[in-house]
Short mmCIF file of C-alpha atoms in Angstrom, two decimals:
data_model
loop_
_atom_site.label_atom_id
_atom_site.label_comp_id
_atom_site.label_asym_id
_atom_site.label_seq_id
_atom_site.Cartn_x
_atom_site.Cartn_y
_atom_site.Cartn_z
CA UNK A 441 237.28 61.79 223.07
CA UNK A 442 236.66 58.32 221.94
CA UNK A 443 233.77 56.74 224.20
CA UNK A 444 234.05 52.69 225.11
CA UNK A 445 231.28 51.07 227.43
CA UNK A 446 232.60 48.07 229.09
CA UNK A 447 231.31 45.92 231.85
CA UNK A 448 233.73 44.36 234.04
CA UNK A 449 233.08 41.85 236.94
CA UNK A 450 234.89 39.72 239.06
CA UNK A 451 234.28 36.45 239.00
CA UNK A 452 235.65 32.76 239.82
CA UNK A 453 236.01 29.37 237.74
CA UNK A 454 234.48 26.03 238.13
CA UNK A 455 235.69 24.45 241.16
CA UNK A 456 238.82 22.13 240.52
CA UNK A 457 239.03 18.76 242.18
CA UNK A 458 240.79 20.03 245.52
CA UNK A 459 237.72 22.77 245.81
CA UNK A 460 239.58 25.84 244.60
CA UNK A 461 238.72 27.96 242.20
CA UNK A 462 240.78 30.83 239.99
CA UNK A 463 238.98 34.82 240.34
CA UNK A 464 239.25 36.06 237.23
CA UNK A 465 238.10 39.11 235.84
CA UNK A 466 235.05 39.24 232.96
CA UNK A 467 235.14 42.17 231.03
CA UNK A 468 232.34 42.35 228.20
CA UNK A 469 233.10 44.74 225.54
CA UNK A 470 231.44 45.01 222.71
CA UNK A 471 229.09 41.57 222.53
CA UNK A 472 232.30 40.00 223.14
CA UNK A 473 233.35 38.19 227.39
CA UNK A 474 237.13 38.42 227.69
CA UNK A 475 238.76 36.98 230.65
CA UNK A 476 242.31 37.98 232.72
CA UNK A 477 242.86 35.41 235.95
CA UNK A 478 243.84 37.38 239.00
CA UNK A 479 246.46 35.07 240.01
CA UNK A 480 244.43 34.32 243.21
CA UNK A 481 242.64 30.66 244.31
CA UNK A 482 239.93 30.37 246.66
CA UNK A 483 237.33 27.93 248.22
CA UNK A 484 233.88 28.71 248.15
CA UNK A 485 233.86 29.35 251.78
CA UNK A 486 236.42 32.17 251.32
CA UNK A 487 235.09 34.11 248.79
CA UNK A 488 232.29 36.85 249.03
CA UNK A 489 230.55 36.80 245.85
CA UNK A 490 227.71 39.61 246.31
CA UNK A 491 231.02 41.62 247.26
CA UNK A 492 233.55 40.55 245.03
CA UNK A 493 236.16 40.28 247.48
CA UNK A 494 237.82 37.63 250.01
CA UNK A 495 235.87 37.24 252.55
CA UNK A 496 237.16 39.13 255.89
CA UNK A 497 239.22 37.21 258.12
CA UNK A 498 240.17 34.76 255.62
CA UNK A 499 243.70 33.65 254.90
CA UNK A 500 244.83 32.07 251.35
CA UNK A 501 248.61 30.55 251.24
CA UNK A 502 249.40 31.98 254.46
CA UNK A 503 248.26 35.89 252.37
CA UNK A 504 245.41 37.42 254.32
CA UNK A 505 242.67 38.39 252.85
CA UNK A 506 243.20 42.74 253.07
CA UNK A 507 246.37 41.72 251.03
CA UNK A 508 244.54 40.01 248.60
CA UNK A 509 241.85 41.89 248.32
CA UNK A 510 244.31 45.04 247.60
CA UNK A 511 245.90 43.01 244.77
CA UNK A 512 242.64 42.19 243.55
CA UNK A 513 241.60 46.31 243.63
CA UNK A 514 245.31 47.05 241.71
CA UNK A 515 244.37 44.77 239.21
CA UNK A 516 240.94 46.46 239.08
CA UNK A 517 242.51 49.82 238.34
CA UNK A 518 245.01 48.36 236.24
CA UNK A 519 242.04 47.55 233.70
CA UNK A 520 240.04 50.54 234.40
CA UNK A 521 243.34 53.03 233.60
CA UNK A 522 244.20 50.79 230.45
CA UNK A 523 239.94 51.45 229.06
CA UNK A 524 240.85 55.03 230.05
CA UNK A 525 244.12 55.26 228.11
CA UNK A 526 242.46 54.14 225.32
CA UNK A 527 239.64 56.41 225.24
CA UNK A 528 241.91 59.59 225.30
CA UNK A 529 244.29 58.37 222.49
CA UNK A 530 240.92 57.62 220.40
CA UNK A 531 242.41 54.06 219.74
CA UNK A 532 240.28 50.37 220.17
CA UNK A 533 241.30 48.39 223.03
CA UNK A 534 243.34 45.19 222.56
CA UNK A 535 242.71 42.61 224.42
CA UNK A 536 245.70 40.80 223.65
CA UNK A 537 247.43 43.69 224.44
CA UNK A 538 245.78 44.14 227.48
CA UNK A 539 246.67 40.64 228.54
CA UNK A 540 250.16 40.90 228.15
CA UNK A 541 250.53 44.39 229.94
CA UNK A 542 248.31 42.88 232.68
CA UNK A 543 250.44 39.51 233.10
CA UNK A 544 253.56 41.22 232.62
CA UNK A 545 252.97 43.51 235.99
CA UNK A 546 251.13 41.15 237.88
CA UNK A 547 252.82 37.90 236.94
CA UNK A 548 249.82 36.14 237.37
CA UNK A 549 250.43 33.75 234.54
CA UNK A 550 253.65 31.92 236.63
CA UNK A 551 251.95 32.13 239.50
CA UNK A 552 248.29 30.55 238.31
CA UNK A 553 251.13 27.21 237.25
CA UNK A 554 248.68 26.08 234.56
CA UNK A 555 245.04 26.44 234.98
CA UNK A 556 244.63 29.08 232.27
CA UNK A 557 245.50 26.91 230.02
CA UNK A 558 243.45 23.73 231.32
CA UNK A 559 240.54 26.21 232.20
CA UNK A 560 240.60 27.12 228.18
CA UNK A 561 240.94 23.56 227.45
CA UNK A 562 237.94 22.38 229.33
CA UNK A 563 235.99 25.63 227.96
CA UNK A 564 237.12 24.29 224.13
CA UNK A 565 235.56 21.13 224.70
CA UNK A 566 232.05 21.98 226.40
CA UNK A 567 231.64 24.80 223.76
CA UNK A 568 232.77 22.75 220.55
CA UNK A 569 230.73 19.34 221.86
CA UNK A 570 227.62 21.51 221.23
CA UNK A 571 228.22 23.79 218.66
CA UNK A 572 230.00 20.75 216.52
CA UNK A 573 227.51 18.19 217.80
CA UNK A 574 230.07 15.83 218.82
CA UNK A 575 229.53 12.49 219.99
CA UNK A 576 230.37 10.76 223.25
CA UNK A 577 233.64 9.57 222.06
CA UNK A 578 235.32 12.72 220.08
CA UNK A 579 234.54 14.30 223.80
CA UNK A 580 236.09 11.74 225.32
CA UNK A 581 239.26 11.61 222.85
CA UNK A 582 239.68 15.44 223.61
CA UNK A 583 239.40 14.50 227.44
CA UNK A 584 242.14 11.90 227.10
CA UNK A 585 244.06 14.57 225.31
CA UNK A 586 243.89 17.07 228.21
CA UNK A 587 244.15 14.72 230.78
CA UNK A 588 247.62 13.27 229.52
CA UNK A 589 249.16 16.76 229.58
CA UNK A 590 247.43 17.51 233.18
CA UNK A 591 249.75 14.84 233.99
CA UNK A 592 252.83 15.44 232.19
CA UNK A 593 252.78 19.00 232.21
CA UNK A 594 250.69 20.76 234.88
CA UNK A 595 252.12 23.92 234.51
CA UNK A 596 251.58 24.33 231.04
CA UNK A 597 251.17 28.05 229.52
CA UNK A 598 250.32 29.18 226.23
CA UNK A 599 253.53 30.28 225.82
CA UNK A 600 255.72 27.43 226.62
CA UNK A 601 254.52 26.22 222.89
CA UNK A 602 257.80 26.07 221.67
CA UNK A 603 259.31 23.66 218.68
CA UNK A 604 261.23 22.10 221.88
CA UNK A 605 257.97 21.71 224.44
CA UNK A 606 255.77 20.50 221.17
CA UNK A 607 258.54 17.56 220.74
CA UNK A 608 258.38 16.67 224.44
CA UNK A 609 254.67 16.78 224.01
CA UNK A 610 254.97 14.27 221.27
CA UNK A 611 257.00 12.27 223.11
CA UNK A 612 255.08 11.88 226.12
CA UNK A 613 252.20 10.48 223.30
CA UNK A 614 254.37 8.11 221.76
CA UNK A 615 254.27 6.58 225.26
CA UNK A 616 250.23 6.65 226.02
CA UNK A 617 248.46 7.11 229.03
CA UNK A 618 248.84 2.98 229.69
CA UNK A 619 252.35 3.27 229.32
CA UNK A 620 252.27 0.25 225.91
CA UNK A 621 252.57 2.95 223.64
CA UNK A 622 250.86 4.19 220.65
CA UNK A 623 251.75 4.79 216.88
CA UNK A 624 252.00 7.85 214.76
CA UNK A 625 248.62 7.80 213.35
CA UNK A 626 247.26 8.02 217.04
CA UNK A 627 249.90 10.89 217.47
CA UNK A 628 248.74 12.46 214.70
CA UNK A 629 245.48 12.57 215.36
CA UNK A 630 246.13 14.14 218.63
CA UNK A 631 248.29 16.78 217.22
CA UNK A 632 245.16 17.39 214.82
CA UNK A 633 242.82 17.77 217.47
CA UNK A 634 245.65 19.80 220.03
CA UNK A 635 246.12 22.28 217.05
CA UNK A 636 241.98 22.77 216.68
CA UNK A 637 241.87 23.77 220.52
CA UNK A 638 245.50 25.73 220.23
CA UNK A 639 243.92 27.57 217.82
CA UNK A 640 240.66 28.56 219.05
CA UNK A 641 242.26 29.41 222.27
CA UNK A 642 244.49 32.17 220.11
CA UNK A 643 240.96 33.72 218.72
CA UNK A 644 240.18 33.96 222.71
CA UNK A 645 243.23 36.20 223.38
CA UNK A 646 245.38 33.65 224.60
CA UNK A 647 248.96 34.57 224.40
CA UNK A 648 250.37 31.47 222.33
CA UNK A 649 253.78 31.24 221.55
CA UNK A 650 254.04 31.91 217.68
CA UNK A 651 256.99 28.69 217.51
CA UNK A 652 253.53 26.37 218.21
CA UNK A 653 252.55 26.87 214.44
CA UNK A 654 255.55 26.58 212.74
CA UNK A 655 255.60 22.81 214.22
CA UNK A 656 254.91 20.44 211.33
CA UNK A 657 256.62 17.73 212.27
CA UNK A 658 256.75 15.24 209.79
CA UNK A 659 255.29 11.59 211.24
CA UNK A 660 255.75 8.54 209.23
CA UNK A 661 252.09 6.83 208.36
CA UNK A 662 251.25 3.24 209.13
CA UNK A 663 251.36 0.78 206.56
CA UNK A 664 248.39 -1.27 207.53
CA UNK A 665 247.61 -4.95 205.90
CA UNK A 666 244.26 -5.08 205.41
CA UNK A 667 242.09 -6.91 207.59
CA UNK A 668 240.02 -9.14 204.82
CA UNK A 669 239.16 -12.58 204.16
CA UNK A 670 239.48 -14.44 200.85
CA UNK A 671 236.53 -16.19 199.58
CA UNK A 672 237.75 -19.53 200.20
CA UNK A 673 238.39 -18.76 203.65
CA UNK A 674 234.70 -17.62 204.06
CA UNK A 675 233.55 -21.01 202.80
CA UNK A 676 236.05 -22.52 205.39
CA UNK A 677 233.69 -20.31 208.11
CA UNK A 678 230.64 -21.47 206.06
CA UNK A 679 231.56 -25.03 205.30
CA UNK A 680 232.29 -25.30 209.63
CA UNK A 681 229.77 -28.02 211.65
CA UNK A 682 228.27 -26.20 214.53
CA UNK A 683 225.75 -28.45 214.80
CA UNK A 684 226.94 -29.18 218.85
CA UNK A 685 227.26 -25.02 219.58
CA UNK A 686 223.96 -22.80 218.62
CA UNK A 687 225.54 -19.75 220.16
CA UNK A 688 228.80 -20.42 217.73
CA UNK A 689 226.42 -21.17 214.92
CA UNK A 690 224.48 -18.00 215.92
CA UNK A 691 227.77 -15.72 215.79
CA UNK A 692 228.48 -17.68 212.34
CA UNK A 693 225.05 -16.18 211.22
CA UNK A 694 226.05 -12.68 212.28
CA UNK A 695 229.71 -12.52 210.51
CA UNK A 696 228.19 -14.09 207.37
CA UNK A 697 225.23 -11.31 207.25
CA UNK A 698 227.88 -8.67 207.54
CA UNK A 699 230.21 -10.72 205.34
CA UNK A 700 226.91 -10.56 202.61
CA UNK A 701 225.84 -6.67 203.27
CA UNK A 702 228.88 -4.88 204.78
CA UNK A 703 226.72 -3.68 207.72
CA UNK A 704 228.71 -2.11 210.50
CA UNK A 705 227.81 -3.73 213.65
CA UNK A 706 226.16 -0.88 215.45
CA UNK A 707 224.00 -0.81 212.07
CA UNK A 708 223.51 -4.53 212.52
CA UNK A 709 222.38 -4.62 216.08
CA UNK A 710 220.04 -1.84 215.26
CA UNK A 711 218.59 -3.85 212.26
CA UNK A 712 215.03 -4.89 212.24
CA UNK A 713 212.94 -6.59 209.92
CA UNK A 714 211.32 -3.92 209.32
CA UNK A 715 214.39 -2.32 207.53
CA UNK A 716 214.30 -5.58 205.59
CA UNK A 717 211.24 -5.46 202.62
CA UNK A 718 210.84 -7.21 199.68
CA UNK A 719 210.47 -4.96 196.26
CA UNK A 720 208.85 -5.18 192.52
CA UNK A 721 211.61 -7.39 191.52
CA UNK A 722 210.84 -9.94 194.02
CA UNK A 723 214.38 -9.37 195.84
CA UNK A 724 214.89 -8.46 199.52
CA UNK A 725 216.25 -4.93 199.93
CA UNK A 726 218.15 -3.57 202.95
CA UNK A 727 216.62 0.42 203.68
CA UNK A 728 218.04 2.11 206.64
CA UNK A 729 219.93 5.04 208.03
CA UNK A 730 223.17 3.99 208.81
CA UNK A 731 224.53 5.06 212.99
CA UNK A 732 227.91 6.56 212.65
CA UNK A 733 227.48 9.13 209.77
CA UNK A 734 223.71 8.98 209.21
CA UNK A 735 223.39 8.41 205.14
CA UNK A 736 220.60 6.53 203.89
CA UNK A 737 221.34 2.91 202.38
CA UNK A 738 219.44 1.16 199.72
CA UNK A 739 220.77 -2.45 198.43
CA UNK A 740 219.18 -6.06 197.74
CA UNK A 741 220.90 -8.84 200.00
CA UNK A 742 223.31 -11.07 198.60
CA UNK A 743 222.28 -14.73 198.44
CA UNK A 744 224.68 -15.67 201.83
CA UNK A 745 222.68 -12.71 203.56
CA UNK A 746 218.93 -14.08 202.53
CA UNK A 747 219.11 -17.24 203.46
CA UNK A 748 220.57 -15.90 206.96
CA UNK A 749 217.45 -13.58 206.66
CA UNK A 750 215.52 -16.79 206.26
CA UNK A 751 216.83 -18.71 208.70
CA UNK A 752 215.84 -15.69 211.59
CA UNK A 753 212.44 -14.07 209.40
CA UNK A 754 209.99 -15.69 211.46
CA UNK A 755 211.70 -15.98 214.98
CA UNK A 756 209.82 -12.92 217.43
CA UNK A 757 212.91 -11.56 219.05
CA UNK A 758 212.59 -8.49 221.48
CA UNK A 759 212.03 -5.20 219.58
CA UNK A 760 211.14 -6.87 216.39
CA UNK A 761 215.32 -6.87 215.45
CA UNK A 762 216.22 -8.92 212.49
CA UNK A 763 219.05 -10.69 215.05
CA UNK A 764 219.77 -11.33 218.69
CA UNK A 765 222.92 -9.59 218.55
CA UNK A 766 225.73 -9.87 221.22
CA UNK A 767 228.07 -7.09 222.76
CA UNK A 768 230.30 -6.12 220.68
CA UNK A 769 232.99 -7.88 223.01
CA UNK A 770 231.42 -11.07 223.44
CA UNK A 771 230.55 -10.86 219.74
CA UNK A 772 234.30 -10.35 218.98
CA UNK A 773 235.54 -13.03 221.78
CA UNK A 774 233.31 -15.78 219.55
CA UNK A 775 234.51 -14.46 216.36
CA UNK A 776 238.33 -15.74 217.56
CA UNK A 777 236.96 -18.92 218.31
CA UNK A 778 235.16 -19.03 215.32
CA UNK A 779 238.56 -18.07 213.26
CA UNK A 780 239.92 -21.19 215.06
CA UNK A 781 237.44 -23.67 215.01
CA UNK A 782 237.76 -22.79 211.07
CA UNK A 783 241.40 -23.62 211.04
CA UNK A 784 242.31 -20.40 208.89
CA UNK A 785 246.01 -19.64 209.03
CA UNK A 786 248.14 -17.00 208.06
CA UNK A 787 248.43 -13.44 209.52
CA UNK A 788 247.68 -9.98 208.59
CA UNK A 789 251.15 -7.43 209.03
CA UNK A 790 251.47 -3.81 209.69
CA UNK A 791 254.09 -1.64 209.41
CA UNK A 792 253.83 0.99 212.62
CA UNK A 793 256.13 4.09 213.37
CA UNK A 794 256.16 4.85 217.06
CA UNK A 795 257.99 8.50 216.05
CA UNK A 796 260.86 7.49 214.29
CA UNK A 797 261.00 3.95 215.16
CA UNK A 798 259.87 1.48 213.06
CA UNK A 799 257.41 -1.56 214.94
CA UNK A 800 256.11 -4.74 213.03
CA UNK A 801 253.04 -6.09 214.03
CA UNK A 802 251.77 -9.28 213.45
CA UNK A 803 247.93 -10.39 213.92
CA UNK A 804 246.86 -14.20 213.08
CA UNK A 805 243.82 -14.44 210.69
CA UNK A 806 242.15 -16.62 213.04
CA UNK A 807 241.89 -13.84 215.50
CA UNK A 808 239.00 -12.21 213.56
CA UNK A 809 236.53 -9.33 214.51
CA UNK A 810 233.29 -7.81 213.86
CA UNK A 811 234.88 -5.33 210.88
CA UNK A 812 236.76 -8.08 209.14
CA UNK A 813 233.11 -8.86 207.51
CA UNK A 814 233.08 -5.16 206.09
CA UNK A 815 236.35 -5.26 204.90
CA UNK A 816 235.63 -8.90 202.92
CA UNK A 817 232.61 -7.74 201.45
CA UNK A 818 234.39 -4.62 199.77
CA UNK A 819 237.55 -6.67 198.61
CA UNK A 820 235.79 -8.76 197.45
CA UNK A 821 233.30 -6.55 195.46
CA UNK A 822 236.81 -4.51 194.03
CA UNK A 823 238.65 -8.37 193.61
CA UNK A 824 235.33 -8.89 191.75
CA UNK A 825 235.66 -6.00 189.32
CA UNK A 826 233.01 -3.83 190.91
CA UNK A 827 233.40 -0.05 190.36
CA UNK A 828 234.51 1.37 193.72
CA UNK A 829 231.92 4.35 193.04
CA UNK A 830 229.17 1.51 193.40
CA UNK A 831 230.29 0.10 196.19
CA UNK A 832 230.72 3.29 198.40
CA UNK A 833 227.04 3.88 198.16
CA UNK A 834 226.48 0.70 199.92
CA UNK A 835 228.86 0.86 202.58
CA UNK A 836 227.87 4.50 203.17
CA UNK A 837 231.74 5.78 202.60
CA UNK A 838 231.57 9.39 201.71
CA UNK A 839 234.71 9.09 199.13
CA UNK A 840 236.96 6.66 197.66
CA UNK A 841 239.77 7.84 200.35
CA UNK A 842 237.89 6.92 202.93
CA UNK A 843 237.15 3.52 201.71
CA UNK A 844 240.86 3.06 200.58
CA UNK A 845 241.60 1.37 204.09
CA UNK A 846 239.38 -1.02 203.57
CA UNK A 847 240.08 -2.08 200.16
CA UNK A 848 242.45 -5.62 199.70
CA UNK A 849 243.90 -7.29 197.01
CA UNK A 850 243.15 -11.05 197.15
CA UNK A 851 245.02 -13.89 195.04
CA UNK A 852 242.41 -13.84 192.80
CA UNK A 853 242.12 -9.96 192.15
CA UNK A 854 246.15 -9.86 191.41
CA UNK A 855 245.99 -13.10 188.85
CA UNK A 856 243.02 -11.12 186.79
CA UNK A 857 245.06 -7.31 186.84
CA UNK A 858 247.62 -9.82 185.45
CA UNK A 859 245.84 -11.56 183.07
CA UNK A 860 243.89 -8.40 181.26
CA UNK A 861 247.69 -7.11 180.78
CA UNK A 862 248.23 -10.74 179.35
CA UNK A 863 245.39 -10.44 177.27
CA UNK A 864 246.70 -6.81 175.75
CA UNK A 865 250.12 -7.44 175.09
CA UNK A 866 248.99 -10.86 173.42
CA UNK A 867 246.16 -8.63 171.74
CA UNK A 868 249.26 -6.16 170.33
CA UNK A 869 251.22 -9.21 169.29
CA UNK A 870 248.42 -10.75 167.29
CA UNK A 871 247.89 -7.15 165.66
CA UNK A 872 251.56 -6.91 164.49
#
């Protein structure tokens, strides 16, 4: 007869907000902790945890606690036969199958209304945050995730993840948590990040209904206009008298130096001047690690950029930065009244799907922030006839896809694709 050593303990969860936790059951079998909830919540006052047990005289819902504990001892022995029935049929225990026997005679999925499925959740995101290494906001992203569908659905199972559910799911996104909405891409990205968790909950035994990955729903992308100023309208910024406002001059100072390198702003808060050296060829190079996806960055500053170097070198600011940069919302508050002080005009349109409905959004030029810079320096590198490979290693991009958002075609850039196909049809002409 087949031989399996299991441990099996009973247990409870992390206390929820109103003080209850679930008792579940942890069974260890072979390296592996595998969990079955008992269907029962208790407060820590209730429960006897060197016993395992409700703690006499206790009542739960109105169920005392010999009741409970009785369910608690059936569900005990419900295990205990199932490791046993497995041992003298000489076959390796499912715990999937397990599961489903277990729920299906105790019911204690209905009953539990929900916090499996949270419970997993939470346990997704504090095991993937450190195994992943994720940062403060793809935590927080997966929290907002969870805590929408604690609010629209908190009863959610595993197996309501029908086609029908996942739509409703969908369209409780297309809403957002503020109740102004949000766009496909945003719903997309959710879906992304729901499927990761869906899935790794599935590896953990979790009975998931087999309709949640056939749902591929098909989500029109944004068509976004991007956000990029020409270079005439950077002389308009340049050209402006601030002569009456240092900190408008200052914020000037910052967009240019972004506008001349391509720096992110959390790279160009983080600047100092010791990341700024002067080499062999008697230019001023830029050499720094860049925040957001650590890659090492090499270039010589653009004329715009070293005489804003310049202007700051000698200037002792705390922590020896190159600039006394502003929050990132004050920074972005000046940079609108920057845009309007330098009179620029026009608008930047995108093309959003909310689902299936198409939204037009308009933004005015004038209303400019911190990434605008990035995007001008890189349109107008590509406008310039720069090799896209070239410029990626400056602005740290990994591929060309993921610097294809940022890329814009100015005036300029579209009259010289039009005149090199001038130039070769009157080159064939001449040649006939």
């Amino acid at each position: 007869m087949l031989k399996l050593k299991y441990k099996m303990h009973i247990r409870r969860t992390t206390p929820r907000k109103n003080g209850y936790s679930s008792v579940i059951f942890n069974i260890h079998y072979r390296n592996t902790l595998n969990r079955l909830y008992s269907g029962i919540s208790v407060l820590d006052s209730q429960w006897n945890e060197q016993k395992e047990c409700v703690k006499q005289g206790c009542r739960v819902d109105n169920i005392s606690y010999t009741e409970l504990n009785n369910r608690l001892k059936d569900e005990e022995q419900f295990i205990i036969d199932y490791f046993d029935s497995c041992m003298f049929k000489e076959v390796e225990p499912s715990f999937t199958e397990l599961k489903k026997r277990f729920n299906d005679k105790f019911n204690s999925r209905n009953s539990r209304g929900g916090e499996e499925f949270y419970y997993y959740f939470d346990q997704f995101i504090e095991v993937q945050s450190k195994s992943r290494a994720w940062n403060q906001s793809m935590i927080d992203k997966h929290k907002r995730i969870e805590k929408g569908l604690q609010q629209s659905h908190p009863k959610l199972k595993f197996s309501d993840l029908s086609i029908n559910m996942m739509q409703k799911i969908l369209e409780t996104w297309s809403k957002g948590l503020d109740g102004h909405g949000t766009y496909n891409d945003h719903i997309s990205d959710n879906l992304s990040n729901f499927r990761t968790f869906v899935t790794w909950a599935k590896s953990k035994n979790c009975l998931v209904n087999e309709e949640f990955f056939a749902f591929r729903p098909k989500l029109r992308p944004a068509i976004i206009d991007p956000r990029f100023l020409t270079v005439n309208e950077v002389k308009q910024i340049m050209d402006l008298d601030l002569s009456q406002s240092c900190s408008l001059d200052m914020v000037r100072d910052f967009f240019l130096f972004q506008c001349g390198t391509s720096l992110r702003y959390s790279d160009l808060k983080r600047l100092t001047k010791g990341d700024i050296t002067m080499h062999d060829d008697g230019r001023y190079y830029i050499k720094m690690v860049t925040q957001k996806n650590k890659k090492r960055v090499e270039f010589p500053l653009t004329k715009v950029a070293l005489e804003i170097y310049m202007k700051h070198k000698d200037i002792p600011y705390p922590n020896n930065v190159a600039f006394p940069v502003i929050s990132n919302q004050k920074y972005n508050d000046h940079l609108k009244t920057l845009g309007e002080r330098a009179g620029l005009t026009g608008e930047w349109v995108d093309h959003q799907w909310r689902l299936d409905k198409e939204i037009v959004v308009r933004h005015p030029k004038k209303d400019l922030g911190t990434h605008v810079a990035r995007r001008t320096f890189i349109s107008t590198a590509i406008n310039e006839g720069v090799s896209p490979e070239l410029i990626a290693l400056i602005t740290s991009h990994s591929d060309l896809k993921e610097m294809a958002p940022y890329i814009g075609l100015s005036q300029n850039g579209a009259v010289k694709v039009t005149n090199a196909i001038d130039e070769a049809y009157q080159t064939t002409q001449r040649n006939v």
